[in-house]
Every structure is written in structure tokens, then in C-alpha cells.
Coordinates of C-alpha atoms and ligand atoms in Angstrom, one line a residue:
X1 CA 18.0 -31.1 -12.7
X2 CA 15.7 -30.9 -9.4
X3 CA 15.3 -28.6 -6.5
X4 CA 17.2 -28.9 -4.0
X5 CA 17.5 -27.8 -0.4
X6 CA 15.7 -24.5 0.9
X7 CA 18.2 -21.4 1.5
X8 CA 15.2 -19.0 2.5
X9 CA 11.9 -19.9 3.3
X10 CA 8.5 -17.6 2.9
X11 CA 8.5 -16.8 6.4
X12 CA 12.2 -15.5 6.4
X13 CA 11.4 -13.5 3.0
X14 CA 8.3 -12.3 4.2
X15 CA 10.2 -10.8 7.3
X16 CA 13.5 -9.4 5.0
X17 CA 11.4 -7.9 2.5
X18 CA 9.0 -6.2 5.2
X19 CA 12.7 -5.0 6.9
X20 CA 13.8 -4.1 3.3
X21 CA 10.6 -1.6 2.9
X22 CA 10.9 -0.1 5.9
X23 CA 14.3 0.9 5.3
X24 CA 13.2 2.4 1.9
X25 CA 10.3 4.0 2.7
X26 CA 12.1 6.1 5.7
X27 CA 14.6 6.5 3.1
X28 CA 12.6 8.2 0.7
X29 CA 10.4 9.7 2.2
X30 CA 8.9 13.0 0.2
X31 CA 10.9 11.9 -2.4
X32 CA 9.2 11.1 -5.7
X33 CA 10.4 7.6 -5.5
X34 CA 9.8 5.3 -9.2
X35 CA 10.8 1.8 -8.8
X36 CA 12.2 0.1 -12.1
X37 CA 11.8 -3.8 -11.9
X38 CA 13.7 -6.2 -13.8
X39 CA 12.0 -8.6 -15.4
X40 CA 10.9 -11.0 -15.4
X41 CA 13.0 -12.4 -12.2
X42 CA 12.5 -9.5 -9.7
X43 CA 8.4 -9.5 -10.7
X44 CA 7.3 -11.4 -7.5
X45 CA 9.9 -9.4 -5.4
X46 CA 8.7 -6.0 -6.2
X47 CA 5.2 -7.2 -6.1
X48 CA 5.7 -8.1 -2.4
X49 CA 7.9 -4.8 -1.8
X50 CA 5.6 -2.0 -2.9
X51 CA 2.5 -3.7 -0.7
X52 CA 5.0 -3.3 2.4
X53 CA 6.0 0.4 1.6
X54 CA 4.9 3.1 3.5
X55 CA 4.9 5.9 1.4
X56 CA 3.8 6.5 -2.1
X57 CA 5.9 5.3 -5.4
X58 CA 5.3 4.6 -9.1
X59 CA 6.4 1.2 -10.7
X60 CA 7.8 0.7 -14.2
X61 CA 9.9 -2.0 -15.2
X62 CA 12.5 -3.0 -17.9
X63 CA 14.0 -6.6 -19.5
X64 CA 17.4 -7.2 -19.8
X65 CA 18.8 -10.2 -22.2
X66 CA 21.9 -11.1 -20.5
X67 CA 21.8 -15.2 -19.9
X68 CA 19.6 -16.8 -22.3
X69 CA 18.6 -20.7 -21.1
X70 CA 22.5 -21.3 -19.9
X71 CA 23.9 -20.8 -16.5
X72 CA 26.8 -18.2 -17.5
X73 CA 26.4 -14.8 -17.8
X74 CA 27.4 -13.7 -21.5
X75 CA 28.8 -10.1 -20.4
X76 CA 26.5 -9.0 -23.4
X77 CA 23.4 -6.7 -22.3
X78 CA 20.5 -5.6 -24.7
X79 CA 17.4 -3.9 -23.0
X80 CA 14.8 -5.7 -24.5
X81 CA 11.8 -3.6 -22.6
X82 CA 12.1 0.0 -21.8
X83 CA 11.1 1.7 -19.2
X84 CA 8.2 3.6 -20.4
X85 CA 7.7 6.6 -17.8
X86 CA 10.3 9.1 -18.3
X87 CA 13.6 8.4 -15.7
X88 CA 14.5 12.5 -16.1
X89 CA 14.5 14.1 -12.7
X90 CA 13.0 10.8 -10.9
X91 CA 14.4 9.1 -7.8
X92 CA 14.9 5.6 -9.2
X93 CA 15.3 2.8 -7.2
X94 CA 16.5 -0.9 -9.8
X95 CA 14.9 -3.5 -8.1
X96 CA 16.7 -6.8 -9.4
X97 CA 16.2 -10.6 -8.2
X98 CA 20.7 -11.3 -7.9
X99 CA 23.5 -9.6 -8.7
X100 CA 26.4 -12.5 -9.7
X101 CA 28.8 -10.9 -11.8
X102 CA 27.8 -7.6 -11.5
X103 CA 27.7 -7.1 -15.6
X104 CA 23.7 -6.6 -16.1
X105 CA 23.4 -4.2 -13.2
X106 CA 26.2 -1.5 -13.4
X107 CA 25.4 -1.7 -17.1
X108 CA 21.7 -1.0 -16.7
X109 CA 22.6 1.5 -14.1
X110 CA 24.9 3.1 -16.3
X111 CA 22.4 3.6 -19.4
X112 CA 19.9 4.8 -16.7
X113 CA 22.1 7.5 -15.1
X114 CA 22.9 9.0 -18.9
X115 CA 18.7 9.8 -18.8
X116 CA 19.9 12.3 -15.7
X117 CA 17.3 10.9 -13.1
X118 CA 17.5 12.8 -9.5
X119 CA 19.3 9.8 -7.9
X120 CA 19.5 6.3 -8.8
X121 CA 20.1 3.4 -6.3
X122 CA 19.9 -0.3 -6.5
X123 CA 17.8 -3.2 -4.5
X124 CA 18.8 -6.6 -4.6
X125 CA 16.7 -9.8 -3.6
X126 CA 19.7 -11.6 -3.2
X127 CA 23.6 -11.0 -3.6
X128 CA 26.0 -13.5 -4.8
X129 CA 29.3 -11.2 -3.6
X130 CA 31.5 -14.3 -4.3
X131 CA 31.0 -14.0 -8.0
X132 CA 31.4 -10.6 -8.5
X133 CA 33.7 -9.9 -12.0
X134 CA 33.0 -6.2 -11.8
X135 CA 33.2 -3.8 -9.2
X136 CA 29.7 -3.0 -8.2
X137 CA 27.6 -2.6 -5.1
X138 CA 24.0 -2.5 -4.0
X139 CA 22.5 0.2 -1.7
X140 CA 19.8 -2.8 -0.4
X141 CA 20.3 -6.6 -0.3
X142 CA 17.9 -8.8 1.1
X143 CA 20.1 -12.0 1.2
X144 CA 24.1 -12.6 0.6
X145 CA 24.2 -16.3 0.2
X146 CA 27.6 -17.5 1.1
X147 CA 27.2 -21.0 -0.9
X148 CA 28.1 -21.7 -4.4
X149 CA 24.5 -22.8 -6.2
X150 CA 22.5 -22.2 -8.5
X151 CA 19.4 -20.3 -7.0
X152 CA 15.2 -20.5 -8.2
X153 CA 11.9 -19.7 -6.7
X154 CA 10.3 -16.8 -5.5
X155 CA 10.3 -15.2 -9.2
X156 CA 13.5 -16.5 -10.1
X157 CA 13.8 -19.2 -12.8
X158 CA 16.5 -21.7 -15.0
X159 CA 15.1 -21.6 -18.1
X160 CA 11.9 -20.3 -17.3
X161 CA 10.9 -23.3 -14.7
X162 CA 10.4 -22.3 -10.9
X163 CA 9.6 -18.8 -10.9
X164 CA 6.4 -20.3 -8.7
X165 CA 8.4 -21.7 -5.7
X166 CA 7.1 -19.7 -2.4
X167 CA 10.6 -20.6 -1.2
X168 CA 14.1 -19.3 -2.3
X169 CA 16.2 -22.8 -3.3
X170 CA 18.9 -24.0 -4.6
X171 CA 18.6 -26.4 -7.6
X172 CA 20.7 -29.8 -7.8
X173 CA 22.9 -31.3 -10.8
Ligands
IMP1 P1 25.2 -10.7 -13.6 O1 25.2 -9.8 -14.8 O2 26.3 -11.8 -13.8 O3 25.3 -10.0 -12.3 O4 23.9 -11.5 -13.7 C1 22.8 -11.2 -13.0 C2 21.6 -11.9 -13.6 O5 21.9 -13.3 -13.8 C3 20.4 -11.8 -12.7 O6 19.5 -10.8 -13.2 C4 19.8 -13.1 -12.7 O7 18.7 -13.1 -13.6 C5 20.8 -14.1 -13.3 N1 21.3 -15.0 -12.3 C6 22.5 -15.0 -11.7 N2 22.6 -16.0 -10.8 C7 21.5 -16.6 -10.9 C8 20.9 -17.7 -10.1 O8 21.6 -18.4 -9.3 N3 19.7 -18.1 -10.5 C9 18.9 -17.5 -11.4 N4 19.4 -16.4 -12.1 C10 20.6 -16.0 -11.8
MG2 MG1 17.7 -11.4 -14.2

């Protein structure tokens, strides 16, 4: 298993995530905004995100079991960190690294919206639309890859190996 060929590189990140704040911020604005990241693959993601917004928000984040070291999704969640600041009356914005199924997300969304936050919407890094088993869309998407692959870097890992890629890639059998 090696890395294969670049699908996004830092430059065309750095541009789409700049695009992607912009669009929040004037979204949200004099809203009491509270990102929730999902860890650990959306880490470097929402790092870069919250540096390009132009109007104040808070940051908590949560960690979803849902793949283990193996490539297919199990369709069993367990929320293995909490968000720790109270989602009550919040405007949460999930910030997620891919939606492939669509299991982890309309679950987590679902066991989010039962805390009765303000409004609850969903950022994705990247959006495999191809895969999707459940019904589910995402208010922001960065990328919507139209290749079959399995995808690292930038945060996002197989089996904990090349979360530290600058680039988005695709990894080779
Ligand atoms: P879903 O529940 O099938 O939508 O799975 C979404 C989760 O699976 C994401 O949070 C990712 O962590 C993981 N995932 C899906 N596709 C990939 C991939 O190509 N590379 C790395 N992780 C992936
Ligand atoms: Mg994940």
C-alpha cells in the first residue's frame, strides 16, 4: 500500500477552503456560530478553516468510531468523545473530513439535533456522492471527487498513516 497520484494539491486546498470560509462567515454572520470537528480526520481542515473566517466562532470537537483499521464502513456509530460545550440553543456547524456512505454523518447529526441546538448544518472536506447508501446531503463541500479511491493526506489517514500529507491523494493497492 503506497500513495498514489495527487487529486488536490495545497495550493487548490488553500484556495477551496479560503472560498469555503467566506461563504460561512457571510453566512453566519451575528450568529453565535460553534464548529464541532470530527476527529481526528477533519483536525487539519478545521484548523485551516477557522484562521480563514471572518467572524467570530467557538470550536469543540467530537470522535466517532465507525471504520476501525479496515476500509468499509461498519454502519455501527459510537461517539467515543463528546462535545464538551453545551449544543443547546447554539448554531452548530459538523465539520467532517468525507462523507462516503453517509452512515457517520446523518447519525451524528441526528443525536446532535435531539440536544435542540438553534440550527445545525454540515461542512464537508470532501464528498464521495458515488458511495452514498443513505440519503444525506451537506450544506458545504469543498471537493466531490468523481473517482473511485481510497483518499489520505491533509488530516485524513488509513490506519492512522498519512494524516501529514500537505496534499489530498489517493493511495494505491
Ligand atoms: P460514512 O459513514 O460511510 O459516510 O463514512 C465516513 C467516514 O469514513 C469519514 O469520517 C472518514 O473518516 C471515513 N472515510 C470514508 N472514505 C474515506 C477515504 O477515502 N479515506 C479515509 N477515510 C475515509
Ligand atoms: Mg472520519
Amino acid at each position: 500500500m503506497d500513495v498514489g497520484k495527487v487529486l488536490y494539491n495545497k495550493e487548490e486546498i488553500d484556495n477551496r477552503v479560503r472560498k469555503l470560509a467566506d461563504i460561512i462567515s457571510r453566512d453566519y454572520r451575528g450568529c453565535e456560530l460553534m464548529l464541532v470537528c470530527v476527529l481526528k480526520g477533519a483536525f487539519v481542515f478545521t484548523a485551516d478553516l477557522i484562521r480563514h473566517m471572518s467572524i467570530p466562532c467557538i470550536v469543540d470537537f467530537v470522535r466517532i468510531a465507525s471504520y476501525g483499521s479496515g476500509k468499509v464502513s461498519s454502519g455501527e456509530i459510537i461517539i467515543k468523545k463528546d462535545v464538551e460545550i453545551p449544543v443547546a440553543g447554539k448554531d452548530i456547524l459538523i465539520i467532517e473530513d468525507i462523507i462516503d456512505t453517509g452512515r457517520t454523518l446523518s447519525l451524528l447529526a441526528a443525536r446532535l439535533r435531539e440536544r435542540k441546538p438553534k440550527s445545525l448544518k454540515i461542512c464537508a472536506l470532501l464528498d464521495k456522492r458515488y458511495r452514498r447508501e443513505v440519503e444525506f446531503e451537506a450544506d458545504y463541500v469543498g471537493f466531490t471527487p468523481d473517482e473511485e479511491g481510497f483518499i489520505v493526506g491533509y488530516g485524513i489517514d488509513f490506519d492512522e498513516k498519512w494524516r501529514f500529507l500537505p496534499d489530498i491523494c489517493v493511495i494505491e493497492e
